[in-house]
Coordinates of C-alpha atoms and ligand atoms in Angstrom, one line a residue:
X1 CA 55.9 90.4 56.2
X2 CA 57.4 92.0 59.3
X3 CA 54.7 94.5 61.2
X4 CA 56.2 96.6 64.1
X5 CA 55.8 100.0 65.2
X6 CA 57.7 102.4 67.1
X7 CA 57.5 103.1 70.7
X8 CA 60.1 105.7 71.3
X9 CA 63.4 106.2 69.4
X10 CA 65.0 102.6 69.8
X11 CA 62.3 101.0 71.1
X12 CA 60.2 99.2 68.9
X13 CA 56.6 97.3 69.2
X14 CA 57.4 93.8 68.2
X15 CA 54.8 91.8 69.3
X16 CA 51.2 90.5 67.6
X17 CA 48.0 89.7 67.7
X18 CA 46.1 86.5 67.4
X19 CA 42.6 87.5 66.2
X20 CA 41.8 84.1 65.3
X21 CA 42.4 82.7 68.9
X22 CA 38.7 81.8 70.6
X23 CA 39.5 80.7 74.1
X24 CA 42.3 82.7 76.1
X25 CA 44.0 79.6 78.7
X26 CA 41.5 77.5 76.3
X27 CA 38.8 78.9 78.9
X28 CA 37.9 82.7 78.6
X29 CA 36.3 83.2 75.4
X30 CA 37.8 86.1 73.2
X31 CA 35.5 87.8 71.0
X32 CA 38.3 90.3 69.3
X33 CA 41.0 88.3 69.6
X34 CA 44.6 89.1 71.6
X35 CA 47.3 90.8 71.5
X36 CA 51.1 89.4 73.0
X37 CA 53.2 92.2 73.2
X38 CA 57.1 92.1 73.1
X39 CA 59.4 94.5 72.5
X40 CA 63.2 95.6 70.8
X41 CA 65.1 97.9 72.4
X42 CA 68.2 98.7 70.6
X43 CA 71.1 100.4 72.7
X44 CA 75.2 99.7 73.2
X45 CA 73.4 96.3 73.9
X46 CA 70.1 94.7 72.0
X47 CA 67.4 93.2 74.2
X48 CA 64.1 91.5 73.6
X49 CA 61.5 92.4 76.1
X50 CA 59.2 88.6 76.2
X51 CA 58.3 87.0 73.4
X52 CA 54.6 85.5 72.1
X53 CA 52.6 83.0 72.0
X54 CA 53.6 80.4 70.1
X55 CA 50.8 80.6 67.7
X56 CA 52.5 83.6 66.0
X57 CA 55.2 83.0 66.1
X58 CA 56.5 83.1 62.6
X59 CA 54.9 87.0 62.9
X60 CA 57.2 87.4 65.6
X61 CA 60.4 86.0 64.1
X62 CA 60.1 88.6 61.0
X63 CA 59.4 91.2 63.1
X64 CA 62.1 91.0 65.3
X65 CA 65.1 90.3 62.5
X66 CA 63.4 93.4 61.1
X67 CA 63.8 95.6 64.6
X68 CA 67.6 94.3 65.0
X69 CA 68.2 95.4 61.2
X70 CA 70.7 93.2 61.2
X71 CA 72.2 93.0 64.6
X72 CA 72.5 90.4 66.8
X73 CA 70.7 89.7 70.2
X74 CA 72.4 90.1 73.3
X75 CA 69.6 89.3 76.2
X76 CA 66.0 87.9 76.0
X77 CA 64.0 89.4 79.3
X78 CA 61.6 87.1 80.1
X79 CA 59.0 89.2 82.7
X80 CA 56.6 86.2 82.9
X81 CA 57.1 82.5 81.9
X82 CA 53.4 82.2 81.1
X83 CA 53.5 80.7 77.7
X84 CA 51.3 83.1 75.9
X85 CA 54.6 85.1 76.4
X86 CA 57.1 82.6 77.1
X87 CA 56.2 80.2 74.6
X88 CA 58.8 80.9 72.1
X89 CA 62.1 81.2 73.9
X90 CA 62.8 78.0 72.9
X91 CA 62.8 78.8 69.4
X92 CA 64.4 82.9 69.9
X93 CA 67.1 80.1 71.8
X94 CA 67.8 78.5 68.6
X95 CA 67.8 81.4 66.3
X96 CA 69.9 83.4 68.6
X97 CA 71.9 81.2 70.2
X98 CA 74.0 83.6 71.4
X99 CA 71.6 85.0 73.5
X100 CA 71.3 85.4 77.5
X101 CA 67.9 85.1 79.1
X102 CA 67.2 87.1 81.8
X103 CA 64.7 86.4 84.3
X104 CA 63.9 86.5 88.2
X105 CA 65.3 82.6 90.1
X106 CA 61.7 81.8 89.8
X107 CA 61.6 82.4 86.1
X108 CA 64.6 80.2 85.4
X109 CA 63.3 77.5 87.1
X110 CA 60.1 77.7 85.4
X111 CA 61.8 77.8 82.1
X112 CA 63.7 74.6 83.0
X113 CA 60.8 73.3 83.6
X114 CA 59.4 73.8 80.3
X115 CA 62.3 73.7 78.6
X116 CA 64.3 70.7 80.3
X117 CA 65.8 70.2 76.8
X118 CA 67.6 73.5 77.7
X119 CA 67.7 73.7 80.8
X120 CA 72.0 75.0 80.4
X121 CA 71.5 77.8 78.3
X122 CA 73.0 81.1 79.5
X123 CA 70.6 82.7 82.0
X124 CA 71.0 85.7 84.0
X125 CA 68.7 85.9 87.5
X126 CA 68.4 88.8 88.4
X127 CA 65.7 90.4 91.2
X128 CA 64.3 93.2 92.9
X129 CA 66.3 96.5 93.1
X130 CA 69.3 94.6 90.3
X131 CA 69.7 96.7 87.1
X132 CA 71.2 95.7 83.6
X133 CA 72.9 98.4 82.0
X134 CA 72.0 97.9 78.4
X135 CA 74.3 101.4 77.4
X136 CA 72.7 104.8 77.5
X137 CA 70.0 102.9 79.0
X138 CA 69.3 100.6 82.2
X139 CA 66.6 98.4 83.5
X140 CA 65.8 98.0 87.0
X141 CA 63.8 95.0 88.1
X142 CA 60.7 95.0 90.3
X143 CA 59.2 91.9 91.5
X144 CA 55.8 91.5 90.8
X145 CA 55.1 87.5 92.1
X146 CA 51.4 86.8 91.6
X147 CA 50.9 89.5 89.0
X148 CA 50.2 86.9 87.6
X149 CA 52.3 84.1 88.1
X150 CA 54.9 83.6 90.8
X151 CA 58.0 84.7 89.1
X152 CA 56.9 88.1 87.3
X153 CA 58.9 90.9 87.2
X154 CA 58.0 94.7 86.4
X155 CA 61.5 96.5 84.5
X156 CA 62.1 100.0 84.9
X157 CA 63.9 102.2 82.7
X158 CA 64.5 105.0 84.5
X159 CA 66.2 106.8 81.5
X160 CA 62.6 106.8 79.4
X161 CA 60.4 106.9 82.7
X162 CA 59.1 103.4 80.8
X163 CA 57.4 100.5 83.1
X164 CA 57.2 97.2 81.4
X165 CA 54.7 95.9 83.5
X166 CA 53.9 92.4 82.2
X167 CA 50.4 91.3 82.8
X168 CA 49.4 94.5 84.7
X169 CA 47.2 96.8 82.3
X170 CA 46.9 94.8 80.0
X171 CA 43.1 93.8 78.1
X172 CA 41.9 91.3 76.0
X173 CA 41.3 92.4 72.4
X174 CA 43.7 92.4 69.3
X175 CA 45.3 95.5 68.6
X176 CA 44.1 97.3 65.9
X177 CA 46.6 99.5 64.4
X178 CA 46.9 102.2 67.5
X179 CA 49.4 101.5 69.7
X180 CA 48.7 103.3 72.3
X181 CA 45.7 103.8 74.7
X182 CA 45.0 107.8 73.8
X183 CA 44.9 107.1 70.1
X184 CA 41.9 105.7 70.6
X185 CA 37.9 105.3 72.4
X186 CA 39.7 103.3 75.3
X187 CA 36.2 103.2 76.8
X188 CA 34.7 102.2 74.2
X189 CA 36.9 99.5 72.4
X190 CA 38.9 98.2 75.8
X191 CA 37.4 98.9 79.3
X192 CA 35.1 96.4 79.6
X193 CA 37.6 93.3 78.2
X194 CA 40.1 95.3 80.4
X195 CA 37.7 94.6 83.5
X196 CA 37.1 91.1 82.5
X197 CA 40.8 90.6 81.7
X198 CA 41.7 91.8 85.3
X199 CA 38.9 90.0 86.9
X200 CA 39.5 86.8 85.7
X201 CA 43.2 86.3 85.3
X202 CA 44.4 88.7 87.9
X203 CA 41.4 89.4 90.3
X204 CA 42.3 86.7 92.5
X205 CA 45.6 88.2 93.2
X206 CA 44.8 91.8 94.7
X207 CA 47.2 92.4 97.5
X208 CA 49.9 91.4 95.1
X209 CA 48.1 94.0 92.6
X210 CA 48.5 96.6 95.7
X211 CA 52.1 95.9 96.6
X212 CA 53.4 96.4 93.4
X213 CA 51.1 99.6 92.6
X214 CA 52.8 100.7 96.0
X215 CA 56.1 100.2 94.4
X216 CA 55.3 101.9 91.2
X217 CA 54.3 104.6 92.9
X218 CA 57.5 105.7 93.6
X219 CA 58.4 105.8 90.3
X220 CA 58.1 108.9 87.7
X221 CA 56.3 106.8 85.1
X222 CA 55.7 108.2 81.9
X223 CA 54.3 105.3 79.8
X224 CA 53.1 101.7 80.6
X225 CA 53.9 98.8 78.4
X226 CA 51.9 96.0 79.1
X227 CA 52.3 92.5 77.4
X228 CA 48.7 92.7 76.2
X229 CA 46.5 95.6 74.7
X230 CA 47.6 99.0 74.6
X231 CA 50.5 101.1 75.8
X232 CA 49.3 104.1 78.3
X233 CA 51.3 107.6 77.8
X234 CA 49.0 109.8 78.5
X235 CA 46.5 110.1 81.7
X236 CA 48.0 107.1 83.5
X237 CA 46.1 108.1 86.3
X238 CA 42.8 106.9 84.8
X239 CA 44.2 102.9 84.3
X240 CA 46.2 102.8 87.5
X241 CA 43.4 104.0 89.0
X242 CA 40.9 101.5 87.6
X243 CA 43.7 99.1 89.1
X244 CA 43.7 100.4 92.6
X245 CA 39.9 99.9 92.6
X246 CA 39.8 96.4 90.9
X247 CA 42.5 95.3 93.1
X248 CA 40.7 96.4 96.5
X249 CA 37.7 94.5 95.6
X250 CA 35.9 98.0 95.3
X251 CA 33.2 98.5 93.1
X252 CA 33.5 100.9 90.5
X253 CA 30.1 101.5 90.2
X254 CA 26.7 101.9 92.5
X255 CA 24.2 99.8 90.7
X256 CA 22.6 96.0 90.4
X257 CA 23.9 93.1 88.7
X258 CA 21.1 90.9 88.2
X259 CA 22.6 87.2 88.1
X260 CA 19.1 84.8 87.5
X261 CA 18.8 81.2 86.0
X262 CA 15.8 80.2 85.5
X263 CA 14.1 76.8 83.5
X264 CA 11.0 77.9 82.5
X265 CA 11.2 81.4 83.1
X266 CA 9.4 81.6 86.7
X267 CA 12.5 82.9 88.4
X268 CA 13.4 85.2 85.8
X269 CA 9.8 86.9 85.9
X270 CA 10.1 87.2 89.5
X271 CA 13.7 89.3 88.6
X272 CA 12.1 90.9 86.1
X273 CA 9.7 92.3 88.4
X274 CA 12.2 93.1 90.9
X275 CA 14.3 95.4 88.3
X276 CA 11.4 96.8 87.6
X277 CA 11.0 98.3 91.1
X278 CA 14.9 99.1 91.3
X279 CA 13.7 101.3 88.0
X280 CA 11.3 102.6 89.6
X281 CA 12.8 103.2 92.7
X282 CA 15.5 105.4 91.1
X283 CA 18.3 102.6 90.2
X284 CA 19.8 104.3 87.7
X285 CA 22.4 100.8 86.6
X286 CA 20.6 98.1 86.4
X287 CA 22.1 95.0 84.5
X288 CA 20.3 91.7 84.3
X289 CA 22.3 88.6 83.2
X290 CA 21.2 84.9 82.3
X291 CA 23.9 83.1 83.8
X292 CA 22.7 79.8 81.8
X293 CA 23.4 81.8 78.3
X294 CA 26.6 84.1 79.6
X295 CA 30.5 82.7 79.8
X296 CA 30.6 83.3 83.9
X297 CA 34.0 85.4 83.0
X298 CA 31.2 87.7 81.6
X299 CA 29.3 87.9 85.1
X300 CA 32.8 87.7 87.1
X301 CA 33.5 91.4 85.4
X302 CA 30.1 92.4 86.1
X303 CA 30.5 91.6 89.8
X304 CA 33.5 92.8 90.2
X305 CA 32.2 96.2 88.7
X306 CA 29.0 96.6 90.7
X307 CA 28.5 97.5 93.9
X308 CA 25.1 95.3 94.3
X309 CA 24.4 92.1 93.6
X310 CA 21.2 89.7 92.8
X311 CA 21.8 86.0 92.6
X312 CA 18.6 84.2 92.0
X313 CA 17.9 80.5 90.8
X314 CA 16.4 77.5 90.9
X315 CA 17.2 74.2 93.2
X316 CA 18.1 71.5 91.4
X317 CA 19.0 67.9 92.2
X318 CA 19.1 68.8 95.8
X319 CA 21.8 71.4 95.2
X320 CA 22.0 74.6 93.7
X321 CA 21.3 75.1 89.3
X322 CA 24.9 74.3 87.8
X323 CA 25.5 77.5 86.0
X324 CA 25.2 79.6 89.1
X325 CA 27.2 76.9 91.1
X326 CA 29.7 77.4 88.9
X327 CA 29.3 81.2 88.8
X328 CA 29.6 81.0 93.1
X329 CA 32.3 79.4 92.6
X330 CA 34.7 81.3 90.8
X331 CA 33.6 84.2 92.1
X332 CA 34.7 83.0 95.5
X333 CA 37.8 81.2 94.3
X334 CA 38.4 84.7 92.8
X335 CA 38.3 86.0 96.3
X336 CA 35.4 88.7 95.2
X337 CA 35.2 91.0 98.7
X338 CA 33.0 94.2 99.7
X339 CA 29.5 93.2 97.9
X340 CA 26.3 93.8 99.1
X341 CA 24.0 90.5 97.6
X342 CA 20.4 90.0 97.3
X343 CA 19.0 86.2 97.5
X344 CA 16.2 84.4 95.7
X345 CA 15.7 81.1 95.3
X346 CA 13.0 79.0 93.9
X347 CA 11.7 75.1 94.6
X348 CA 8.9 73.2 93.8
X349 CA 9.3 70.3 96.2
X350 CA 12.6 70.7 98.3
X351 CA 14.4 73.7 99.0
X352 CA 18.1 73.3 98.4
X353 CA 19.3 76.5 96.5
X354 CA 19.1 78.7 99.2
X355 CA 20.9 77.3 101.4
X356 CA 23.8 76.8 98.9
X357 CA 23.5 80.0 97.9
X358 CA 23.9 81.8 101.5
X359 CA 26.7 79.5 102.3
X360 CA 28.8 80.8 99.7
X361 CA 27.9 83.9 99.8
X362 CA 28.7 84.2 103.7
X363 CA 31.7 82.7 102.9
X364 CA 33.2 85.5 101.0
X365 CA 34.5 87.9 103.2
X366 CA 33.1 91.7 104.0
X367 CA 29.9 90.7 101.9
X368 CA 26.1 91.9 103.2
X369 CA 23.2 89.6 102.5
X370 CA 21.3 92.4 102.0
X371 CA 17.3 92.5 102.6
X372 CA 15.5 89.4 103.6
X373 CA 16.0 86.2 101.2
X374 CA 13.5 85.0 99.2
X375 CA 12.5 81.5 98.3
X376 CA 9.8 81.4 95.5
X377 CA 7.6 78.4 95.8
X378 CA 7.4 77.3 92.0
X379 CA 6.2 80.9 90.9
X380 CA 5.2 84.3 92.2
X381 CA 1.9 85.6 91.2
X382 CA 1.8 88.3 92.9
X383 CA 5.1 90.7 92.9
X384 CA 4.6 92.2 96.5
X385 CA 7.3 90.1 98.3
X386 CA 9.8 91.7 96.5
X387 CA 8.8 95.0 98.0
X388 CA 11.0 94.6 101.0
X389 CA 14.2 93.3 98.9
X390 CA 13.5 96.3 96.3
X391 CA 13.6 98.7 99.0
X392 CA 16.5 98.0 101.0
X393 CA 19.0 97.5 97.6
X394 CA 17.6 100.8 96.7
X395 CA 18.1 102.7 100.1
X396 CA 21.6 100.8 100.2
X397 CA 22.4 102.7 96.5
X398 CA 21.5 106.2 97.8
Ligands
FEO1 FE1 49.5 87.1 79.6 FE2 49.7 85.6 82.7 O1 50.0 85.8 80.9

């Protein structure tokens, strides 16, 4: 049974959700699913706007023979070749073969590349500043490369003030019935997958993320269509905003992330100690977060929505405890800028973790080591040497 919804007259919601999906790129865990968006817009010409996932798409098919009512389809826009929206051109190929895609040059070879079987079907490039005329209507293309992938392009329609913006503004989670963003607690359903979406999949990206907010801000924009989560009509200030911070490495927020691994719980009662005296010294955000039990896509939204961070663990064979080497890691390979960071380490024999730890760190750029380090021998009995480190995080918040 088809299941779409309208977006404005002509322009119709096609796409759908894969609540069943657990890992997004088989690596960021989902915990309410996804949703691929796609859309129909029905003009002098007929043009599908991406199309899903493979995993739905016999969803997809009904829904968008039930959009055309019958016509056929003249162009297929492919924005981003990604295959959790590029994944079924293949098929919209063979059930339209009439079809042109459209695409930036870096798009169509992309789609030769996964599609080598058909690699000569009819494909319009296209690129920044070309527009289709579509009738009464028109897009104009914006490149986008490395939002997220190389070949992405935004498409304006200057007629609806409408952005299709691909990746950009887009959120984990399956859609629920509301369409868009002010139907709903945004907030309270979305933000924090929203953060964790952008992190993760798009953080690394940020000047890219700037140039095209740049472009867009020449534009009179009246509703954002993303290819995942909701569509934004109202108060489009508040996401592109969230954007402009996320994608200047600013924090959002002045508190403490508390990263800790700890084996037998010595480390983590030294940071339990040390939250304590934030608390008491007036840190009003305080977050503490076992990196051994939390998906680091978890702790790579939390960093990149605090403006302080703790990172405190254990050595282990002569390097640094796995889980925060691995958190380290993407956050640097994520390019995570503008932090202040707290140390502590802890050894019994050889001190390793430390040094791991403050190499990485310094290696991230415009980030403080902030207050003196601390390497815990085995377990603190007494709490006073966090004093110092307590002190200078909260005096660094006010
Ligand atoms: Fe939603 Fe980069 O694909």
């Amino acid at each position: 049974m088809h299941c779409i919804q309208e977006v404005k007259k002509d322009i119709l919601w096609v796409g759908g959700s894969d609540r069943r999906l657990a890992l997004f790129e088989n690596m960021f865990p989902l915990e309410a699913g996804v949703s691929y968006n796609a859309y129909i817009i029905k003009d002098e010409k007929t043009i599908l706007m991406d199309t899903v996932d493979p995993a739905i798409f016999g969803q997809f098919l009904q829904n968008v023979e039930a959009a055309l009512g019958g016509r056929s389809l003249d162009y297929l826009l492919i924005s981003h070749m990604e295959p959790d929206h590029g994944g079924a051109v293949l098929e919209m190929l063979q059930h339209y073969p009439g079809l042109t895609v459209v695409g930036s040059k870096k798009a169509h070879q992309l789609f030769c590349q996964f599609f080598p079987e058909k690699a000569d079907a009819p494909f319009l490039e296209v690129g920044e500043g070309d527009t289709l005329s579509l009738g009464k209507r028109s897009l104009q293309f914006i490149s986008a490369p490395m939002v997220h992938w190389p070949e992405v392009l935004f498409s304006y329609m200057p007629e609806e003030k409408i952005l299709f913006s691909a990746d950009a503004f887009g959120t984990f989670g399956a859609l629920s019935g509301n369409l868009f963003a002010d139907e709903m607690d945004f907030d309270d359903q979305f933000l924090s997958e929203a953060r964790r979406y952008y992190a993760n999949i798009v953080g690394k990206f940020g000047p890219s993320v700037q140039g095209v907010l740049k472009k867009a801000g020449a534009l009179e924009i009246e509703m954002l269509c993303p290819l995942h989560g909701p569509i934004w009509r109202k108060e489009l200030g508040y996401i592109l905003s969230k954007y402009d911070l996320w994608s200047r490495y600013a924090p959002e927020a002045k508190g403490v992330a508390i990263f800790y691994a700890s084996m037998y719980g010595h480390t983590e009662s030294a940071v339990s100690a040390l939250a304590a005296k934030l608390g008491d010294a007036g840190v009003a955000d305080i977050r503490m977060v076992d990196v051994s039990k939390t998906h680091p896509s978890y702790c790579v939204a939390l960093a990149w929505k605090y403006s302080n961070l703790v990172l405190a663990a254990p050595t282990y064979n002569m390097g640094l405890y796995y889980p925060m080497n691995t958190l380290l890691h993407e956050l640097a390979a994520l390019n995570l800028q503008n932090r202040k960071v707290s140390l502590i380490a802890n050894h019994s024999w050889a001190s390793a973790a430390m040094k791991v730890m403050t190499e990485k760190v310094s290696s991230m750029k415009n980030v403080e080591i902030l207050g003196e380090p601390l390497d815990i021998l085995s377990s603190l009995t007494d709490p006073a040497p966090l004093d110092a480190m307590a002190k200078a995080i909260a005096d660094s918040l006010r």
